[in-house]
Amino acid sequence: MRIGTLGRNCGTLDRALRLLAGVGLLGLFGAIESPARYITLLGFPLIATGLTGFCPLYAALGIATTGRKDGTS
């Protein structure tokens, strides 16, 4: 990863699953009547990481699902 840039650390399958899970969670927001429905708002960061290919938690833990050791694709 170059200094000043955020490299991708999420692979293609990981990104697709994040997008699907994020959209699914957001879709449940109106269907749940209890205060627990706000948990479904966790779909926003899932969608964001799916679109960008960068997960801050993965970066902090040194994880990359891109298939390359340096986290770039």
mmCIF file of N, CA and C in Angstrom, residues 9-59:
data_model
loop_
_atom_site.group_PDB
_atom_site.id
_atom_site.type_symbol
_atom_site.label_atom_id
_atom_site.label_comp_id
_atom_site.label_asym_id
_atom_site.label_seq_id
_atom_site.Cartn_x
_atom_site.Cartn_y
_atom_site.Cartn_z
ATOM 1 N N ASN A 9 -8.703 -3.986 0.395
ATOM 2 C CA ASN A 9 -8.407 -5.165 1.189
ATOM 3 C C ASN A 9 -9.588 -6.138 1.202
ATOM 4 N N CYS A 10 -10.583 -5.878 0.365
ATOM 5 C CA CYS A 10 -11.739 -6.764 0.235
ATOM 6 C C CYS A 10 -11.760 -7.332 -1.183
ATOM 7 N N GLY A 11 -11.817 -8.645 -1.286
ATOM 8 C CA GLY A 11 -11.878 -9.303 -2.579
ATOM 9 C C GLY A 11 -13.252 -9.183 -3.217
ATOM 10 N N THR A 12 -13.363 -9.677 -4.424
ATOM 11 C CA THR A 12 -14.603 -9.563 -5.195
ATOM 12 C C THR A 12 -15.773 -10.255 -4.513
ATOM 13 N N LEU A 13 -15.576 -11.488 -4.057
ATOM 14 C CA LEU A 13 -16.662 -12.205 -3.381
ATOM 15 C C LEU A 13 -17.041 -11.513 -2.082
ATOM 16 N N ASP A 14 -16.056 -11.073 -1.329
ATOM 17 C CA ASP A 14 -16.288 -10.360 -0.076
ATOM 18 C C ASP A 14 -17.111 -9.099 -0.333
ATOM 19 N N ARG A 15 -16.754 -8.358 -1.366
ATOM 20 C CA ARG A 15 -17.474 -7.124 -1.694
ATOM 21 C C ARG A 15 -18.913 -7.409 -2.093
ATOM 22 N N ALA A 16 -19.120 -8.458 -2.900
ATOM 23 C CA ALA A 16 -20.474 -8.809 -3.339
ATOM 24 C C ALA A 16 -21.339 -9.213 -2.150
ATOM 25 N N LEU A 17 -20.771 -9.997 -1.248
ATOM 26 C CA LEU A 17 -21.531 -10.417 -0.073
ATOM 27 C C LEU A 17 -21.859 -9.239 0.835
ATOM 28 N N ARG A 18 -20.931 -8.302 0.966
ATOM 29 C CA ARG A 18 -21.187 -7.107 1.769
ATOM 30 C C ARG A 18 -22.322 -6.274 1.168
ATOM 31 N N LEU A 19 -22.303 -6.137 -0.156
ATOM 32 C CA LEU A 19 -23.375 -5.377 -0.812
ATOM 33 C C LEU A 19 -24.729 -6.043 -0.620
ATOM 34 N N LEU A 20 -24.774 -7.349 -0.808
ATOM 35 C CA LEU A 20 -26.039 -8.075 -0.631
ATOM 36 C C LEU A 20 -26.534 -7.987 0.808
ATOM 37 N N ALA A 21 -25.638 -8.179 1.766
ATOM 38 C CA ALA A 21 -26.027 -8.110 3.172
ATOM 39 C C ALA A 21 -26.477 -6.698 3.537
ATOM 40 N N GLY A 22 -25.780 -5.686 3.033
ATOM 41 C CA GLY A 22 -26.142 -4.302 3.333
ATOM 42 C C GLY A 22 -27.507 -3.931 2.794
ATOM 43 N N VAL A 23 -27.761 -4.291 1.551
ATOM 44 C CA VAL A 23 -29.063 -4.001 0.946
ATOM 45 C C VAL A 23 -30.162 -4.785 1.672
ATOM 46 N N GLY A 24 -29.868 -6.035 2.025
ATOM 47 C CA GLY A 24 -30.837 -6.850 2.755
ATOM 48 C C GLY A 24 -31.179 -6.260 4.114
ATOM 49 N N LEU A 25 -30.165 -5.806 4.841
ATOM 50 C CA LEU A 25 -30.414 -5.196 6.144
ATOM 51 C C LEU A 25 -31.239 -3.920 6.019
ATOM 52 N N LEU A 26 -30.880 -3.079 5.065
ATOM 53 C CA LEU A 26 -31.643 -1.843 4.884
ATOM 54 C C LEU A 26 -33.082 -2.126 4.458
ATOM 55 N N GLY A 27 -33.272 -3.187 3.712
ATOM 56 C CA GLY A 27 -34.622 -3.571 3.302
ATOM 57 C C GLY A 27 -35.494 -4.011 4.460
ATOM 58 N N LEU A 28 -34.868 -4.489 5.530
ATOM 59 C CA LEU A 28 -35.620 -4.917 6.710
ATOM 60 C C LEU A 28 -36.026 -3.765 7.615
ATOM 61 N N PHE A 29 -35.480 -2.586 7.411
ATOM 62 C CA PHE A 29 -35.719 -1.461 8.314
ATOM 63 C C PHE A 29 -37.208 -1.190 8.517
ATOM 64 N N GLY A 30 -37.971 -1.139 7.441
ATOM 65 C CA GLY A 30 -39.403 -0.854 7.549
ATOM 66 C C GLY A 30 -40.232 -2.031 8.031
ATOM 67 N N ALA A 31 -39.686 -3.235 7.941
ATOM 68 C CA ALA A 31 -40.441 -4.435 8.297
ATOM 69 C C ALA A 31 -40.394 -4.743 9.789
ATOM 70 N N ILE A 32 -39.424 -4.196 10.499
ATOM 71 C CA ILE A 32 -39.290 -4.467 11.928
ATOM 72 C C ILE A 32 -39.881 -3.303 12.701
ATOM 73 N N GLU A 33 -40.770 -3.599 13.643
ATOM 74 C CA GLU A 33 -41.495 -2.564 14.375
ATOM 75 C C GLU A 33 -40.850 -2.155 15.694
ATOM 76 N N SER A 34 -39.880 -2.890 16.193
ATOM 77 C CA SER A 34 -39.287 -2.589 17.502
ATOM 78 C C SER A 34 -38.075 -1.660 17.348
ATOM 79 N N PRO A 35 -37.586 -1.114 18.461
ATOM 80 C CA PRO A 35 -36.375 -0.283 18.389
ATOM 81 C C PRO A 35 -35.165 -1.043 17.844
ATOM 82 N N ALA A 36 -35.207 -2.355 17.849
ATOM 83 C CA ALA A 36 -34.108 -3.163 17.321
ATOM 84 C C ALA A 36 -33.941 -2.962 15.816
ATOM 85 N N ARG A 37 -34.914 -2.324 15.184
ATOM 86 C CA ARG A 37 -34.807 -2.129 13.740
ATOM 87 C C ARG A 37 -33.648 -1.225 13.366
ATOM 88 N N TYR A 38 -33.167 -0.432 14.309
ATOM 89 C CA TYR A 38 -32.048 0.460 14.006
ATOM 90 C C TYR A 38 -30.747 -0.302 13.791
ATOM 91 N N ILE A 39 -30.714 -1.552 14.202
ATOM 92 C CA ILE A 39 -29.561 -2.411 13.913
ATOM 93 C C ILE A 39 -29.429 -2.598 12.406
ATOM 94 N N THR A 40 -30.548 -2.533 11.706
ATOM 95 C CA THR A 40 -30.510 -2.716 10.258
ATOM 96 C C THR A 40 -29.739 -1.593 9.568
ATOM 97 N N LEU A 41 -29.527 -0.473 10.254
ATOM 98 C CA LEU A 41 -28.767 0.632 9.669
ATOM 99 C C LEU A 41 -27.290 0.278 9.502
ATOM 100 N N LEU A 42 -26.875 -0.849 10.076
ATOM 101 C CA LEU A 42 -25.521 -1.330 9.849
ATOM 102 C C LEU A 42 -25.317 -1.710 8.380
ATOM 103 N N GLY A 43 -26.387 -1.708 7.622
ATOM 104 C CA GLY A 43 -26.283 -1.960 6.195
ATOM 105 C C GLY A 43 -25.510 -0.869 5.471
ATOM 106 N N PHE A 44 -25.533 0.361 5.990
ATOM 107 C CA PHE A 44 -24.808 1.457 5.337
ATOM 108 C C PHE A 44 -23.301 1.226 5.280
ATOM 109 N N PRO A 45 -22.639 0.897 6.413
ATOM 110 C CA PRO A 45 -21.200 0.640 6.296
ATOM 111 C C PRO A 45 -20.879 -0.599 5.451
ATOM 112 N N LEU A 46 -21.759 -1.585 5.450
ATOM 113 C CA LEU A 46 -21.534 -2.752 4.607
ATOM 114 C C LEU A 46 -21.559 -2.361 3.132
ATOM 115 N N ILE A 47 -22.509 -1.524 2.765
ATOM 116 C CA ILE A 47 -22.596 -1.065 1.378
ATOM 117 C C ILE A 47 -21.374 -0.209 1.035
ATOM 118 N N ALA A 48 -20.978 0.659 1.951
ATOM 119 C CA ALA A 48 -19.815 1.527 1.698
ATOM 120 C C ALA A 48 -18.542 0.708 1.496
ATOM 121 N N THR A 49 -18.312 -0.289 2.343
ATOM 122 C CA THR A 49 -17.109 -1.108 2.196
ATOM 123 C C THR A 49 -17.199 -1.982 0.955
ATOM 124 N N GLY A 50 -18.408 -2.397 0.597
ATOM 125 C CA GLY A 50 -18.580 -3.187 -0.615
ATOM 126 C C GLY A 50 -18.296 -2.378 -1.870
ATOM 127 N N LEU A 51 -18.681 -1.120 -1.865
ATOM 128 C CA LEU A 51 -18.445 -0.265 -3.028
ATOM 129 C C LEU A 51 -16.991 0.167 -3.153
ATOM 130 N N THR A 52 -16.357 0.479 -2.035
ATOM 131 C CA THR A 52 -14.979 0.977 -2.077
ATOM 132 C C THR A 52 -13.941 -0.130 -2.101
ATOM 133 N N GLY A 53 -14.275 -1.287 -1.531
ATOM 134 C CA GLY A 53 -13.307 -2.376 -1.460
ATOM 135 C C GLY A 53 -12.339 -2.226 -0.307
ATOM 136 N N PHE A 54 -12.568 -1.258 0.563
ATOM 137 C CA PHE A 54 -11.695 -1.031 1.714
ATOM 138 C C PHE A 54 -12.494 -1.144 3.001
ATOM 139 N N CYS A 55 -12.000 -1.975 3.923
ATOM 140 C CA CYS A 55 -12.624 -2.143 5.226
ATOM 141 C C CYS A 55 -11.625 -1.687 6.298
ATOM 142 N N PRO A 56 -11.943 -0.646 7.064
ATOM 143 C CA PRO A 56 -11.029 -0.167 8.095
ATOM 144 C C PRO A 56 -10.716 -1.226 9.157
ATOM 145 N N LEU A 57 -11.692 -2.051 9.491
ATOM 146 C CA LEU A 57 -11.453 -3.106 10.476
ATOM 147 C C LEU A 57 -10.454 -4.130 9.935
ATOM 148 N N TYR A 58 -10.607 -4.509 8.683
ATOM 149 C CA TYR A 58 -9.637 -5.416 8.057
ATOM 150 C C TYR A 58 -8.242 -4.796 8.083
ATOM 151 N N ALA A 59 -8.148 -3.495 7.782
ATOM 152 C CA ALA A 59 -6.848 -2.820 7.771
ATOM 153 C C ALA A 59 -6.218 -2.846 9.160
#
